[in-house]
Amino acid sequence: MKNSLDIQFVSDIMCPWCVVGLGNLNKAIAELEDKVDVNITFQPFELNPTMPAEGQGFQEHIIEKYGITKEQSDQNRAAIQERGKELDFDFNFNDESRMRNSFDAHRLLHWANLEGKQAELKAALFKAHFTHNQDVSDYAVLSKIAASVNLDPSAAKGVLESGQYKEEVKKLEQFWQQNGINSVPTVVVNNKYAITGGQPAESFKQALEEIMASESSSEE
């Protein structure tokens, strides 16, 4: 009989390590598919909740926020790009790359979960932001991304323009922060176990196997 795991993937569209973490988590789950059924829900976290509408240049933002040099920033970006290549994901960092306000994208993801398309939209948002350098705070752009995963673009636009799910997303963000999550990605399993960071697939696999063993022994 298969185990069941409920996974809350707490992350931000703006976080490159969340792309790496999700890719490797999915790899680990694929390797365990004969042993476990997994349900993943994507939970909101904003790295930069006060980011203005026009956004900020990616490199300028990283240097300012983390107090590092341009050379260190370049090294970090190269490292992330290498990790992306391992997952067939293209981090297309260039002079046009900007950090954006991600709150509205989180609202759209909340709606997509109700529509059964959250994982598809999450992947499309990551690609739009990091590969195609699209403005994922722009409603027209977000509606097109929704359409690309077979969500109704006019319904998506309606959600965005009406301010729907603002309170729900804010409450969820507060909930995870109050529960001690202050960096992403954080993978919360069965509301009991937390795995933090963009871990390699093998680390995720080992952690999930340990959790399954622990859950099985506690049921006996």
CSV table of C-alpha atoms in Angstrom, one decimal:
chain,number,residue,atom,x,y,z
A,1,MET,CA,0.0,0.0,0.0
A,2,LYS,CA,1.3,3.5,-0.9
A,3,ASN,CA,2.0,6.2,1.6
A,4,SER,CA,0.3,9.6,1.2
A,5,LEU,CA,2.1,12.8,1.7
A,6,ASP,CA,0.6,16.3,1.8
A,7,ILE,CA,3.2,18.9,0.7
A,8,GLN,CA,2.9,22.7,1.1
A,9,PHE,CA,5.5,24.3,-1.1
A,10,VAL,CA,6.1,27.8,0.4
A,11,SER,CA,7.8,30.0,-2.2
A,12,ASP,CA,7.9,33.2,-4.3
A,13,ILE,CA,7.8,33.6,-8.1
A,14,MET,CA,10.8,36.0,-7.6
A,15,CYS,CA,13.0,33.3,-6.0
A,16,PRO,CA,15.4,31.4,-8.3
A,17,TRP,CA,16.2,28.9,-5.7
A,18,CYS,CA,12.5,28.1,-5.5
A,19,VAL,CA,12.7,27.0,-9.2
A,20,VAL,CA,15.7,24.8,-8.3
A,21,GLY,CA,13.9,23.4,-5.2
A,22,LEU,CA,10.7,22.6,-7.0
A,23,GLY,CA,12.5,20.9,-9.9
A,24,ASN,CA,14.5,18.7,-7.6
A,25,LEU,CA,11.5,18.0,-5.4
A,26,ASN,CA,9.6,16.8,-8.4
A,27,LYS,CA,12.5,14.6,-9.4
A,28,ALA,CA,12.6,13.0,-6.0
A,29,ILE,CA,8.8,12.4,-6.1
A,30,ALA,CA,9.1,10.8,-9.5
A,31,GLU,CA,11.7,8.4,-8.1
A,32,LEU,CA,9.4,7.5,-5.3
A,33,GLU,CA,6.2,7.3,-7.3
A,34,ASP,CA,5.7,3.5,-6.7
A,35,LYS,CA,5.9,4.1,-2.9
A,36,VAL,CA,4.0,7.4,-2.4
A,37,ASP,CA,1.0,9.5,-3.5
A,38,VAL,CA,1.8,13.2,-3.2
A,39,ASN,CA,-0.5,16.2,-3.1
A,40,ILE,CA,1.4,19.5,-3.6
A,41,THR,CA,-0.2,22.9,-2.8
A,42,PHE,CA,1.8,26.1,-3.5
A,43,GLN,CA,1.7,28.6,-0.7
A,44,PRO,CA,2.5,32.4,-1.0
A,45,PHE,CA,5.6,34.1,0.3
A,46,GLU,CA,6.8,37.5,-0.8
A,47,LEU,CA,10.5,38.2,-0.7
A,48,ASN,CA,9.9,41.9,-1.4
A,49,PRO,CA,6.3,42.9,-0.4
A,50,THR,CA,7.1,46.6,-0.8
A,51,MET,CA,8.5,46.3,-4.4
A,52,PRO,CA,7.0,49.1,-6.5
A,53,ALA,CA,5.1,48.5,-9.6
A,54,GLU,CA,8.0,49.3,-11.9
A,55,GLY,CA,10.2,46.8,-10.2
A,56,GLN,CA,13.9,47.0,-9.8
A,57,GLY,CA,16.9,45.8,-11.9
A,58,PHE,CA,17.7,42.2,-10.7
A,59,GLN,CA,21.4,42.8,-10.1
A,60,GLU,CA,21.0,46.2,-8.5
A,61,HIS,CA,18.3,44.7,-6.1
A,62,ILE,CA,20.5,41.7,-5.1
A,63,ILE,CA,23.6,43.9,-4.4
A,64,GLU,CA,21.5,46.4,-2.4
A,65,LYS,CA,19.5,43.8,-0.4
A,66,TYR,CA,22.3,41.4,0.5
A,67,GLY,CA,25.2,43.9,0.6
A,68,ILE,CA,27.4,41.9,-1.8
A,69,THR,CA,29.7,43.0,-4.6
A,70,LYS,CA,28.9,42.9,-8.4
A,71,GLU,CA,31.4,40.1,-8.7
A,72,GLN,CA,29.7,38.0,-5.9
A,73,SER,CA,26.3,38.7,-7.6
A,74,ASP,CA,27.7,37.4,-10.9
A,75,GLN,CA,29.1,34.3,-9.3
A,76,ASN,CA,25.7,33.6,-7.6
A,77,ARG,CA,23.9,34.0,-10.9
A,78,ALA,CA,26.3,31.7,-12.7
A,79,ALA,CA,25.8,29.1,-9.9
A,80,ILE,CA,22.0,29.4,-10.2
A,81,GLN,CA,22.2,29.1,-14.0
A,82,GLU,CA,24.2,25.9,-13.7
A,83,ARG,CA,21.6,24.4,-11.3
A,84,GLY,CA,18.9,25.4,-13.7
A,85,LYS,CA,20.7,23.6,-16.6
A,86,GLU,CA,20.6,20.4,-14.6
A,87,LEU,CA,16.8,20.7,-14.6
A,88,ASP,CA,16.5,21.9,-18.2
A,89,PHE,CA,15.4,25.3,-16.9
A,90,ASP,CA,16.9,28.4,-18.6
A,91,PHE,CA,17.7,31.3,-16.2
A,92,ASN,CA,18.1,34.0,-18.7
A,93,PHE,CA,19.6,36.7,-16.6
A,94,ASN,CA,20.5,39.8,-18.5
A,95,ASP,CA,20.4,43.6,-18.3
A,96,GLU,CA,16.6,43.5,-18.7
A,97,SER,CA,16.0,41.2,-15.8
A,98,ARG,CA,13.9,42.9,-13.1
A,99,MET,CA,12.5,41.9,-9.7
A,100,ARG,CA,8.8,42.5,-9.6
A,101,ASN,CA,6.0,42.7,-7.1
A,102,SER,CA,4.6,39.2,-6.9
A,103,PHE,CA,1.4,39.7,-4.8
A,104,ASP,CA,-1.0,39.6,-7.8
A,105,ALA,CA,0.7,36.5,-9.2
A,106,HIS,CA,0.1,34.9,-5.8
A,107,ARG,CA,-3.6,35.8,-6.0
A,108,LEU,CA,-3.8,34.2,-9.4
A,109,LEU,CA,-2.1,31.1,-8.1
A,110,HIS,CA,-4.7,30.9,-5.2
A,111,TRP,CA,-7.5,31.0,-7.9
A,112,ALA,CA,-5.6,28.5,-10.1
A,113,ASN,CA,-5.6,26.1,-7.1
A,114,LEU,CA,-9.4,26.2,-6.9
A,115,GLU,CA,-9.4,25.5,-10.7
A,116,GLY,CA,-7.1,22.5,-10.4
A,117,LYS,CA,-4.3,24.2,-12.4
A,118,GLN,CA,-2.0,25.5,-9.7
A,119,ALA,CA,1.1,23.5,-10.5
A,120,GLU,CA,0.9,24.3,-14.2
A,121,LEU,CA,0.5,28.0,-13.6
A,122,LYS,CA,3.4,28.0,-11.1
A,123,ALA,CA,5.7,26.5,-13.7
A,124,ALA,CA,4.5,28.9,-16.3
A,125,LEU,CA,5.0,31.9,-14.0
A,126,PHE,CA,8.6,30.8,-13.2
A,127,LYS,CA,9.4,30.5,-17.0
A,128,ALA,CA,7.7,33.8,-17.8
A,129,HIS,CA,9.7,35.6,-15.2
A,130,PHE,CA,13.1,34.0,-15.3
A,131,THR,CA,13.4,32.7,-18.9
A,132,HIS,CA,11.3,35.3,-20.9
A,133,ASN,CA,11.8,38.3,-18.5
A,134,GLN,CA,8.1,39.1,-18.7
A,135,ASP,CA,6.5,41.5,-16.2
A,136,VAL,CA,4.5,39.1,-14.0
A,137,SER,CA,3.0,41.9,-12.1
A,138,ASP,CA,1.2,43.1,-15.2
A,139,TYR,CA,-2.5,42.0,-15.5
A,140,ALA,CA,-2.4,41.5,-19.3
A,141,VAL,CA,0.7,39.4,-19.0
A,142,LEU,CA,-0.7,37.3,-16.2
A,143,SER,CA,-3.9,36.7,-18.1
A,144,LYS,CA,-1.9,35.4,-21.1
A,145,ILE,CA,0.1,33.2,-18.8
A,146,ALA,CA,-3.1,31.8,-17.4
A,147,ALA,CA,-4.4,31.1,-20.9
A,148,SER,CA,-1.2,29.2,-21.7
A,149,VAL,CA,-2.1,26.6,-19.1
A,150,ASN,CA,-5.8,26.4,-20.3
A,151,LEU,CA,-7.2,28.7,-17.6
A,152,ASP,CA,-9.9,31.2,-18.8
A,153,PRO,CA,-8.0,34.5,-19.5
A,154,SER,CA,-11.1,36.6,-19.0
A,155,ALA,CA,-11.8,34.9,-15.7
A,156,ALA,CA,-8.1,35.5,-14.7
A,157,LYS,CA,-8.4,39.2,-15.6
A,158,GLY,CA,-11.6,39.4,-13.6
A,159,VAL,CA,-9.8,37.9,-10.5
A,160,LEU,CA,-6.9,40.4,-10.9
A,161,GLU,CA,-9.0,43.5,-11.5
A,162,SER,CA,-11.5,42.9,-8.8
A,163,GLY,CA,-8.8,42.4,-6.1
A,164,GLN,CA,-10.3,38.9,-5.4
A,165,TYR,CA,-8.3,36.7,-2.9
A,166,LYS,CA,-6.3,39.6,-1.5
A,167,GLU,CA,-7.4,38.8,2.1
A,168,GLU,CA,-6.9,35.1,1.6
A,169,VAL,CA,-3.4,35.5,0.3
A,170,LYS,CA,-2.4,38.0,3.0
A,171,LYS,CA,-3.7,35.6,5.7
A,172,LEU,CA,-1.8,32.7,4.3
A,173,GLU,CA,1.4,34.8,4.1
A,174,GLN,CA,1.0,35.8,7.7
A,175,PHE,CA,0.2,32.2,8.7
A,176,TRP,CA,3.5,30.8,7.3
A,177,GLN,CA,5.5,33.7,8.7
A,178,GLN,CA,4.0,33.2,12.2
A,179,ASN,CA,4.9,29.5,11.9
A,180,GLY,CA,8.6,30.4,11.6
A,181,ILE,CA,9.0,30.4,7.8
A,182,ASN,CA,11.3,33.3,6.9
A,183,SER,CA,13.1,32.0,3.9
A,184,VAL,CA,12.0,30.1,0.8
A,185,PRO,CA,11.7,27.6,-0.6
A,186,THR,CA,10.4,25.8,2.4
A,187,VAL,CA,8.7,22.4,1.9
A,188,VAL,CA,6.2,21.5,4.7
A,189,VAL,CA,5.3,17.8,4.7
A,190,ASN,CA,2.1,16.6,6.5
A,191,ASN,CA,2.0,19.9,8.5
A,192,LYS,CA,4.8,18.5,10.7
A,193,TYR,CA,8.2,18.4,8.9
A,194,ALA,CA,10.0,21.3,7.1
A,195,ILE,CA,12.7,20.9,4.5
A,196,THR,CA,14.4,24.2,3.6
A,197,GLY,CA,16.3,25.5,0.6
A,198,GLY,CA,16.9,24.4,-3.0
A,199,GLN,CA,18.1,21.0,-2.0
A,200,PRO,CA,19.5,18.4,-4.5
A,201,ALA,CA,16.9,15.8,-5.6
A,202,GLU,CA,18.8,13.1,-3.5
A,203,SER,CA,18.4,15.1,-0.3
A,204,PHE,CA,14.7,15.6,-0.9
A,205,LYS,CA,14.3,11.9,-1.7
A,206,GLN,CA,16.1,10.9,1.5
A,207,ALA,CA,14.1,13.4,3.6
A,208,LEU,CA,10.8,12.1,2.2
A,209,GLU,CA,11.8,8.5,2.8
A,210,GLU,CA,12.6,9.3,6.4
A,211,ILE,CA,9.3,11.1,6.8
A,212,MET,CA,7.4,8.1,5.4
A,213,ALA,CA,9.3,5.7,7.7
A,214,SER,CA,8.5,7.9,10.7
A,215,GLU,CA,4.8,8.2,9.7
A,216,SER,CA,4.5,4.5,9.3
A,217,SER,CA,6.1,3.7,12.6
A,218,SER,CA,3.9,6.2,14.4
A,219,GLU,CA,0.8,4.5,13.0
A,220,GLU,CA,1.7,1.1,14.2
